[in-house]
Short mmCIF file of C-alpha atoms in Angstrom, two decimals:
data_model
loop_
_atom_site.label_atom_id
_atom_site.label_comp_id
_atom_site.label_asym_id
_atom_site.label_seq_id
_atom_site.Cartn_x
_atom_site.Cartn_y
_atom_site.Cartn_z
CA MET B 1 -21.82 70.49 -12.20
CA MET B 2 -19.24 68.76 -14.42
CA ASN B 3 -18.30 65.26 -13.27
CA LYS B 4 -14.65 63.95 -13.04
CA ASN B 5 -14.94 61.95 -16.08
CA ALA B 6 -16.03 64.82 -18.19
CA LEU B 7 -13.21 66.99 -16.43
CA LYS B 8 -10.74 64.65 -17.50
CA LEU B 9 -11.92 64.91 -21.10
CA VAL B 10 -11.96 68.66 -21.09
CA LEU B 11 -8.72 69.50 -19.52
CA PRO B 12 -6.45 67.76 -22.33
CA LEU B 13 -8.64 69.84 -24.61
CA ILE B 14 -7.84 73.00 -22.82
CA ALA B 15 -4.18 72.26 -22.75
CA ILE B 16 -4.14 71.69 -26.52
CA GLY B 17 -5.87 75.08 -26.98
CA LEU B 18 -3.46 76.90 -24.80
CA CYS B 19 -0.45 75.32 -26.67
CA CYS B 20 -1.41 75.58 -30.16
CA GLY B 21 -4.66 77.93 -30.64
CA ALA B 22 -4.82 78.91 -34.07
CA ASP B 23 -1.21 78.08 -34.73
CA TRP B 24 0.12 75.77 -37.47
CA PRO B 25 2.72 74.12 -35.51
CA GLN B 26 3.91 71.35 -37.97
CA PHE B 27 3.65 69.84 -41.41
CA ARG B 28 0.03 69.74 -42.70
CA GLY B 29 -1.06 71.61 -39.49
CA PRO B 30 -2.03 70.81 -35.75
CA MET B 31 -3.71 67.30 -36.62
CA THR B 32 -1.64 66.75 -39.74
CA ASN B 33 -4.63 66.90 -41.98
CA ASN B 34 -3.96 70.21 -43.92
CA VAL B 35 -7.13 71.89 -42.35
CA ALA B 36 -7.43 75.18 -40.45
CA THR B 37 -10.74 75.28 -38.53
CA SER B 38 -10.69 78.77 -37.11
CA ASP B 39 -8.83 81.00 -39.59
CA THR B 40 -10.14 82.99 -42.49
CA PRO B 41 -7.53 83.62 -45.10
CA PRO B 42 -8.45 85.66 -48.03
CA THR B 43 -10.53 83.95 -50.72
CA LEU B 44 -10.20 86.65 -53.45
CA VAL B 45 -6.66 86.99 -53.96
CA ASP B 46 -4.44 89.07 -56.25
CA GLN B 47 -1.00 90.68 -55.97
CA GLU B 48 -2.49 93.31 -53.53
CA SER B 49 -3.04 90.37 -51.09
CA ILE B 50 0.65 90.17 -50.33
CA ALA B 51 0.97 91.69 -46.91
CA TRP B 52 4.87 91.47 -46.76
CA THR B 53 7.87 89.42 -48.41
CA ALA B 54 10.79 88.58 -46.56
CA ASP B 55 14.35 87.74 -48.14
CA LEU B 56 15.65 84.09 -47.63
CA GLU B 57 18.95 82.56 -48.70
CA GLY B 58 20.39 79.24 -49.72
CA ARG B 59 17.89 76.43 -50.46
CA GLY B 60 14.83 75.26 -48.54
CA ALA B 61 11.96 73.26 -49.53
CA SER B 62 10.55 72.97 -45.83
CA GLY B 63 7.05 74.39 -45.14
CA PRO B 64 6.79 77.39 -42.68
CA ILE B 65 5.14 76.76 -39.31
CA VAL B 66 3.52 79.44 -37.23
CA VAL B 67 3.47 79.60 -33.33
CA GLY B 68 2.01 82.65 -31.64
CA ASP B 69 3.30 85.76 -33.50
CA LYS B 70 6.40 83.98 -34.86
CA VAL B 71 7.01 82.14 -38.31
CA PHE B 72 9.68 79.49 -38.16
CA LEU B 73 11.48 77.64 -41.34
CA THR B 74 14.63 76.23 -42.27
CA CYS B 75 17.17 76.59 -44.98
CA ALA B 76 20.64 75.32 -45.87
CA THR B 77 23.62 77.35 -47.39
CA GLY B 78 27.19 76.67 -48.48
CA PHE B 79 28.40 74.83 -51.61
CA LYS B 80 27.61 71.37 -49.95
CA GLN B 81 24.47 72.74 -48.25
CA ASP B 82 26.23 71.80 -44.98
CA GLN B 83 25.44 75.04 -43.10
CA LEU B 84 21.98 74.57 -41.49
CA HIS B 85 19.73 77.41 -40.60
CA VAL B 86 16.69 77.89 -38.39
CA LEU B 87 14.97 81.07 -38.92
CA CYS B 88 12.47 83.18 -36.94
CA PHE B 89 10.33 86.07 -38.45
CA ASP B 90 7.68 88.27 -36.95
CA ALA B 91 4.19 87.27 -38.46
CA LYS B 92 2.93 90.57 -38.39
CA THR B 93 5.60 92.38 -40.10
CA GLY B 94 7.92 89.93 -41.63
CA LYS B 95 10.97 91.22 -39.85
CA GLN B 96 13.55 88.54 -39.28
CA LEU B 97 13.98 88.20 -35.52
CA TRP B 98 16.96 85.58 -35.60
CA ASP B 99 18.97 83.27 -37.53
CA ARG B 100 20.67 80.12 -35.72
CA GLN B 101 23.22 78.27 -37.61
CA PHE B 102 24.67 74.68 -37.49
CA TRP B 103 27.01 72.54 -39.27
CA ALA B 104 25.59 69.32 -40.66
CA THR B 105 26.99 66.20 -39.34
CA GLY B 106 25.60 63.60 -41.72
CA ARG B 107 25.68 63.32 -45.56
CA THR B 108 24.11 66.39 -47.66
CA GLN B 109 23.76 64.63 -50.91
CA CYS B 110 20.37 65.36 -52.50
CA HIS B 111 18.36 65.38 -55.72
CA ASN B 112 18.52 68.65 -57.42
CA LYS B 113 14.85 68.99 -56.79
CA MET B 114 15.21 68.51 -53.23
CA CYS B 115 17.62 70.00 -50.63
CA VAL B 116 19.12 69.50 -47.18
CA ALA B 117 16.26 71.54 -45.68
CA THR B 118 13.31 69.81 -46.95
CA PRO B 119 11.58 68.42 -43.76
CA THR B 120 9.28 70.98 -42.16
CA PRO B 121 10.13 71.84 -38.65
CA ALA B 122 7.55 71.36 -35.66
CA SER B 123 6.64 72.88 -32.41
CA ASP B 124 4.99 71.94 -29.13
CA GLY B 125 4.26 75.51 -28.42
CA LYS B 126 7.29 75.87 -26.18
CA ARG B 127 10.19 74.52 -28.52
CA VAL B 128 11.04 74.25 -32.12
CA PHE B 129 12.30 71.07 -33.67
CA ALA B 130 14.07 71.15 -36.97
CA THR B 131 15.21 68.03 -38.90
CA PHE B 132 17.44 67.99 -41.85
CA SER B 133 18.18 65.51 -44.57
CA SER B 134 21.57 65.16 -43.04
CA ASN B 135 19.57 63.58 -40.15
CA ASP B 136 20.51 66.41 -37.60
CA VAL B 137 17.82 67.34 -35.16
CA VAL B 138 18.06 70.67 -33.70
CA CYS B 139 15.87 71.70 -30.75
CA LEU B 140 15.55 75.53 -29.78
CA ASP B 141 13.33 77.54 -27.62
CA LEU B 142 11.14 80.14 -29.16
CA ASP B 143 13.72 82.89 -28.81
CA GLY B 144 16.31 80.80 -30.57
CA ASN B 145 18.29 79.42 -27.71
CA LEU B 146 19.77 75.89 -28.25
CA LEU B 147 18.31 73.31 -25.99
CA TRP B 148 19.73 70.30 -27.72
CA PHE B 149 21.29 68.81 -30.84
CA ARG B 150 21.10 65.16 -32.03
CA GLY B 151 23.34 64.15 -35.03
CA LEU B 152 21.53 60.83 -35.88
CA SER B 153 24.23 59.97 -38.54
CA HIS B 154 26.83 59.69 -35.58
CA ASP B 155 24.93 56.46 -34.18
CA PHE B 156 23.40 55.48 -37.50
CA PRO B 157 26.05 56.18 -40.28
CA ASN B 158 24.24 54.06 -42.92
CA ALA B 159 20.89 56.00 -42.59
CA SER B 160 20.60 57.79 -45.93
CA ASN B 161 19.68 57.37 -49.49
CA SER B 162 21.02 59.04 -52.61
CA LEU B 163 18.08 61.42 -53.18
CA GLY B 164 17.87 62.99 -49.80
CA MET B 165 15.52 62.65 -46.76
CA ALA B 166 12.43 64.48 -46.74
CA SER B 167 10.02 63.22 -44.19
CA SER B 168 8.77 65.73 -41.50
CA PRO B 169 8.63 65.07 -37.83
CA ILE B 170 5.59 65.46 -35.69
CA VAL B 171 5.07 66.20 -31.96
CA VAL B 172 2.65 64.18 -29.87
CA GLY B 173 2.66 64.99 -26.30
CA GLU B 174 6.20 64.59 -24.90
CA THR B 175 7.53 62.84 -27.90
CA LEU B 176 9.07 64.10 -31.26
CA ILE B 177 8.53 61.26 -33.87
CA VAL B 178 11.50 61.43 -36.50
CA PRO B 179 11.24 59.15 -39.37
CA VAL B 180 14.70 58.10 -40.85
CA GLU B 181 13.32 55.62 -43.40
CA ASN B 182 15.84 54.68 -46.20
CA ASP B 183 17.57 52.10 -48.27
CA ASP B 184 19.93 50.76 -45.50
CA ASP B 185 19.58 51.35 -41.80
CA SER B 186 15.87 52.19 -41.82
CA PHE B 187 14.08 53.28 -38.64
CA THR B 188 11.75 55.64 -36.95
CA THR B 189 12.51 57.02 -33.51
CA GLY B 190 10.68 58.96 -30.79
CA LEU B 191 12.68 61.47 -29.05
CA ASP B 192 12.07 63.02 -25.67
CA VAL B 193 11.04 66.73 -26.42
CA LYS B 194 13.14 67.92 -23.37
CA THR B 195 16.45 66.04 -23.84
CA GLY B 196 16.50 64.68 -27.44
CA ILE B 197 17.11 61.14 -25.87
CA SER B 198 15.50 58.24 -27.60
CA ARG B 199 12.48 56.89 -25.96
CA TRP B 200 12.14 54.24 -28.53
CA ARG B 201 13.33 53.16 -31.98
CA ILE B 202 11.79 50.78 -34.31
CA LYS B 203 12.96 49.08 -37.48
CA ARG B 204 11.22 50.13 -40.66
CA PRO B 205 11.40 48.66 -44.22
CA ARG B 206 14.63 48.99 -45.95
CA VAL B 207 13.50 51.24 -48.89
CA ALA B 208 13.63 55.04 -49.47
CA ASN B 209 10.47 56.65 -48.13
CA TRP B 210 9.53 60.40 -48.17
CA THR B 211 6.22 60.13 -46.55
CA SER B 212 5.49 61.91 -43.14
CA PRO B 213 3.62 60.68 -40.21
CA ALA B 214 -0.05 61.40 -39.39
CA ILE B 215 -2.02 61.57 -36.27
CA LEU B 216 -5.06 59.43 -35.47
CA LYS B 217 -7.33 60.11 -32.45
CA PRO B 218 -9.91 57.39 -32.76
CA SER B 219 -12.21 58.91 -30.02
CA ALA B 220 -12.14 61.31 -27.10
CA ASP B 221 -11.19 58.68 -24.59
CA ALA B 222 -8.79 56.56 -26.95
CA GLU B 223 -5.06 56.85 -27.13
CA THR B 224 -3.63 59.06 -29.99
CA LEU B 225 -1.87 56.84 -32.51
CA VAL B 226 0.73 57.88 -34.92
CA LEU B 227 0.43 56.45 -38.41
CA LEU B 228 3.58 55.71 -40.22
CA GLN B 229 3.26 54.81 -43.74
CA SER B 230 5.78 52.76 -46.13
CA SER B 231 5.80 50.78 -49.32
CA GLU B 232 4.60 47.85 -47.20
CA GLY B 233 1.49 49.70 -45.90
CA VAL B 234 0.63 51.54 -42.70
CA THR B 235 1.49 50.92 -39.22
CA ALA B 236 -0.24 52.41 -36.25
CA VAL B 237 2.07 52.98 -33.04
CA TYR B 238 1.70 54.57 -29.65
CA PRO B 239 3.65 57.54 -29.64
CA GLU B 240 5.26 57.14 -26.04
CA THR B 241 6.38 53.73 -26.45
CA GLY B 242 6.50 52.90 -30.29
CA GLU B 243 4.68 49.74 -29.77
CA THR B 244 2.42 48.69 -32.77
CA ALA B 245 -1.32 49.03 -32.39
CA TRP B 246 -2.28 47.50 -35.82
CA ARG B 247 -1.03 47.33 -39.33
CA TYR B 248 -2.57 47.55 -42.92
CA GLU B 249 -0.28 45.52 -45.24
CA GLN B 250 -1.64 46.02 -48.75
CA GLY B 251 1.24 48.46 -49.60
CA ALA B 252 1.24 52.13 -50.00
CA GLY B 253 3.04 54.95 -51.76
CA ARG B 254 6.40 56.53 -50.67
CA ILE B 255 5.62 60.08 -51.44
CA PRO B 256 2.12 61.39 -50.74
CA SER B 257 1.14 60.76 -47.11
CA THR B 258 -2.05 59.31 -45.34
CA THR B 259 -4.58 61.68 -44.19
CA VAL B 260 -7.36 61.37 -41.50
CA GLY B 261 -10.73 62.62 -41.58
CA ASP B 262 -14.02 61.69 -39.39
CA ASN B 263 -11.92 58.91 -38.02
CA THR B 264 -11.39 57.45 -41.51
CA LEU B 265 -7.78 56.99 -43.05
CA TYR B 266 -7.26 57.90 -46.59
CA VAL B 267 -4.16 56.13 -47.84
CA PRO B 268 -2.22 56.44 -51.07
CA SER B 269 -2.67 52.71 -51.75
CA ASN B 270 -4.08 50.93 -54.82
CA GLY B 271 -4.94 54.33 -56.09
CA LEU B 272 -6.68 55.69 -52.90
CA THR B 273 -7.89 53.37 -50.09
CA ALA B 274 -10.24 54.28 -47.20
CA LEU B 275 -9.77 52.47 -44.07
CA ALA B 276 -11.81 52.33 -40.81
CA PRO B 277 -9.30 51.91 -37.99
CA GLY B 278 -9.96 48.74 -35.97
CA SER B 279 -10.21 48.56 -32.10
CA SER B 280 -7.27 47.50 -29.89
CA SER B 281 -5.02 45.27 -31.94
CA GLU B 282 -7.57 44.49 -34.70
CA PRO B 283 -6.35 45.39 -38.35
CA PRO B 284 -8.26 48.27 -40.08
CA LYS B 285 -11.29 47.54 -42.35
CA VAL B 286 -10.92 48.48 -46.12
CA LEU B 287 -14.10 50.50 -46.94
CA TRP B 288 -13.30 51.07 -50.67
CA GLN B 289 -10.32 51.66 -53.05
CA GLU B 290 -10.42 53.80 -56.16
CA GLN B 291 -7.76 53.92 -58.66
CA LYS B 292 -9.34 57.29 -60.23
CA LEU B 293 -8.28 58.99 -56.92
CA SER B 294 -4.70 58.09 -57.00
CA PRO B 295 -2.67 61.12 -55.77
CA ALA B 296 0.77 62.21 -57.35
CA THR B 297 3.09 64.15 -55.11
CA ALA B 298 0.53 65.98 -52.91
CA SER B 299 -1.21 64.11 -50.23
CA PRO B 300 -4.94 63.62 -50.24
CA LEU B 301 -7.21 66.00 -48.24
CA PHE B 302 -10.48 65.45 -46.39
CA TYR B 303 -12.63 68.65 -46.02
CA GLN B 304 -16.23 69.62 -45.63
CA LYS B 305 -17.26 65.83 -45.81
CA LYS B 306 -15.44 65.33 -49.13
CA VAL B 307 -12.14 63.76 -50.09
CA PHE B 308 -9.71 65.53 -52.59
CA THR B 309 -6.68 64.48 -54.53
CA VAL B 310 -4.60 66.10 -57.31
CA ASN B 311 -3.12 64.01 -60.12
CA ARG B 312 -0.06 64.31 -62.19
CA ALA B 313 -2.05 66.34 -64.86
CA GLY B 314 -2.91 69.00 -62.30
CA VAL B 315 -6.57 67.79 -61.89
CA LEU B 316 -8.31 68.31 -58.70
CA THR B 317 -10.87 65.77 -57.99
CA CYS B 318 -13.46 65.73 -55.32
CA ALA B 319 -15.08 62.56 -54.18
CA ASN B 320 -17.70 60.93 -51.88
CA PRO B 321 -15.96 59.75 -48.59
CA GLU B 322 -18.42 56.94 -48.32
CA ASP B 323 -17.64 55.18 -51.57
CA GLY B 324 -14.99 57.00 -53.34
CA GLU B 325 -17.34 58.09 -56.32
CA VAL B 326 -16.14 61.25 -58.12
CA ILE B 327 -18.21 64.21 -57.47
CA TRP B 328 -16.49 66.88 -59.61
CA ARG B 329 -13.28 67.64 -61.32
CA LEU B 330 -11.36 70.79 -61.90
CA ARG B 331 -8.28 71.25 -64.20
CA LEU B 332 -5.75 73.51 -62.47
CA LYS B 333 -2.33 74.57 -63.66
CA GLY B 334 0.24 72.20 -62.34
CA PRO B 335 2.37 70.29 -61.48
CA PHE B 336 1.96 70.38 -57.66
CA SER B 337 4.42 69.15 -55.10
CA ALA B 338 2.82 71.15 -52.27
CA THR B 339 -0.15 69.57 -50.72
CA PRO B 340 -3.56 71.49 -50.80
CA ILE B 341 -4.56 73.25 -47.65
CA ALA B 342 -8.07 74.00 -46.55
CA ALA B 343 -9.85 76.88 -44.72
CA ALA B 344 -13.14 78.95 -44.90
CA ASN B 345 -14.77 76.62 -47.38
CA HIS B 346 -11.74 77.18 -49.95
CA LEU B 347 -8.74 75.11 -50.88
CA TYR B 348 -5.33 76.65 -51.48
CA LEU B 349 -3.11 75.09 -53.94
CA VAL B 350 0.32 76.41 -54.94
CA ASN B 351 2.08 74.75 -57.87
CA GLU B 352 5.92 74.28 -58.55
CA LYS B 353 6.28 77.39 -60.65
CA GLY B 354 4.79 79.41 -57.69
CA LEU B 355 1.42 79.97 -58.79
CA LEU B 356 -1.17 80.06 -55.84
CA GLN B 357 -4.79 79.14 -56.77
CA VAL B 358 -7.67 79.39 -54.62
CA VAL B 359 -10.80 77.11 -55.34
CA GLN B 360 -14.09 77.53 -53.70
CA VAL B 361 -15.53 74.14 -52.45
CA GLY B 362 -19.02 73.53 -53.97
CA ALA B 363 -21.50 70.67 -53.48
CA ASP B 364 -21.64 70.21 -57.39
CA GLU B 365 -18.45 71.72 -58.45
CA GLY B 366 -15.31 73.56 -57.63
CA LYS B 367 -14.88 77.25 -58.65
CA GLN B 368 -11.61 79.02 -58.79
CA THR B 369 -11.80 82.52 -57.03
CA GLY B 370 -8.46 84.02 -57.65
CA GLU B 371 -4.68 83.46 -58.23
CA ILE B 372 -1.40 85.13 -57.46
CA ASP B 373 1.84 84.29 -59.34
CA LEU B 374 4.85 84.57 -57.00
CA LYS B 375 7.16 83.56 -60.20
CA GLU B 376 9.49 81.42 -58.02
CA THR B 377 9.64 77.63 -57.55
CA ILE B 378 7.51 76.57 -54.57
CA LEU B 379 7.69 72.90 -53.35
CA ALA B 380 6.60 73.43 -49.66
CA THR B 381 3.20 73.19 -48.47
CA PRO B 382 2.09 76.56 -47.13
CA ALA B 383 0.72 77.31 -43.62
CA ILE B 384 -2.42 79.00 -42.31
CA ALA B 385 -2.53 81.19 -39.33
CA ASP B 386 -3.47 84.73 -38.31
CA ASN B 387 -6.03 84.59 -40.93
CA ALA B 388 -3.25 84.56 -43.53
CA LEU B 389 -1.45 82.30 -45.80
CA PHE B 390 2.53 81.82 -45.42
CA LEU B 391 4.15 80.51 -48.35
CA ARG B 392 8.06 80.06 -49.18
CA SER B 393 10.42 79.52 -51.77
CA ASP B 394 14.13 79.43 -51.88
CA GLN B 395 14.53 83.22 -52.14
CA HIS B 396 11.32 84.34 -50.18
CA LEU B 397 8.91 84.01 -47.37
CA TRP B 398 5.46 85.61 -48.05
CA LYS B 399 2.41 86.57 -46.09
CA ILE B 400 -0.85 86.67 -47.97
CA SER B 401 -3.83 88.20 -45.95
CA SER B 402 -7.09 90.17 -46.53
CA LYS B 403 -6.87 93.66 -47.92
#
């Protein structure tokens, strides 16, 4: 018979399974680590692997998310990209189910490479949360009914930067964590998922920052932490209160984001830095730092007991997570803005020109097993769900699955 303490540990896991299952509910997946554990997307791909294609309009660099049998993504239309869209598609057929539109309440100025719809939406399994560069936050149910709307620029009019905001929100429990880190009124806030009211708001370094939060669950009985990265380093906070647990203060990048694997943090800092999180309020321990593993735009990835990064030259590097020593390298066709995603012992990388490249992860080398040229600019990180890949450009959303 299961004892009470064991039951307390199992029930949250059951709840997570019922909520998310094999979904891809936010940027970089369920645990923000770019790994799908139960899906098997195709490993030998070509043009015949495209299950369907759906038309899009306007601009969009946000990644798709998948909840159940629905795919959600955002875009922006209009001369000033001030008309905000949250779109829903049937995951099986690609049919558009609905399109909800809102007017931006904040600034829509962005760099040409970016757009107002750059942050990837998130879901808790019951609601969809979409944020935009205009600092507007939209909450809808899965059928597209508006639950609440927050125009954060109304309360914080100076919270912006000249290139555009790109950090994606994440959901942890009953809190939506929204980074609004910029050159002026810089902060991250935790919003109540039911109301949109701020549970907490913490000041952040006053510098433009395009990284997204990561999730750290140190152990089964430890509290979940949210990792906030900036030019000053990494801060671990409690999602319900925003209180700080610990800090790493040796600086970090402002584009590629921290990832977590086997309770170790891999931070774009001094090349790439491996951190062992401390207990309670103790700072994390630096395990190693390796300049050869410095990532460019794409975030690092931990998969199959190995660490992967992609540099500016499009070289995929596989390293030992214990010491950062390089195991193998594979030159791919870059450049890459989208972060690699992993499933079924393969990595999936799509470059900025829309070329999807699939790499089999070997002990001594990586081997490319196929590619698909979608012939459109793709900056968004794909999603994995329903044993398939979901990718988007400005013009199209694709599902790629086994034949």
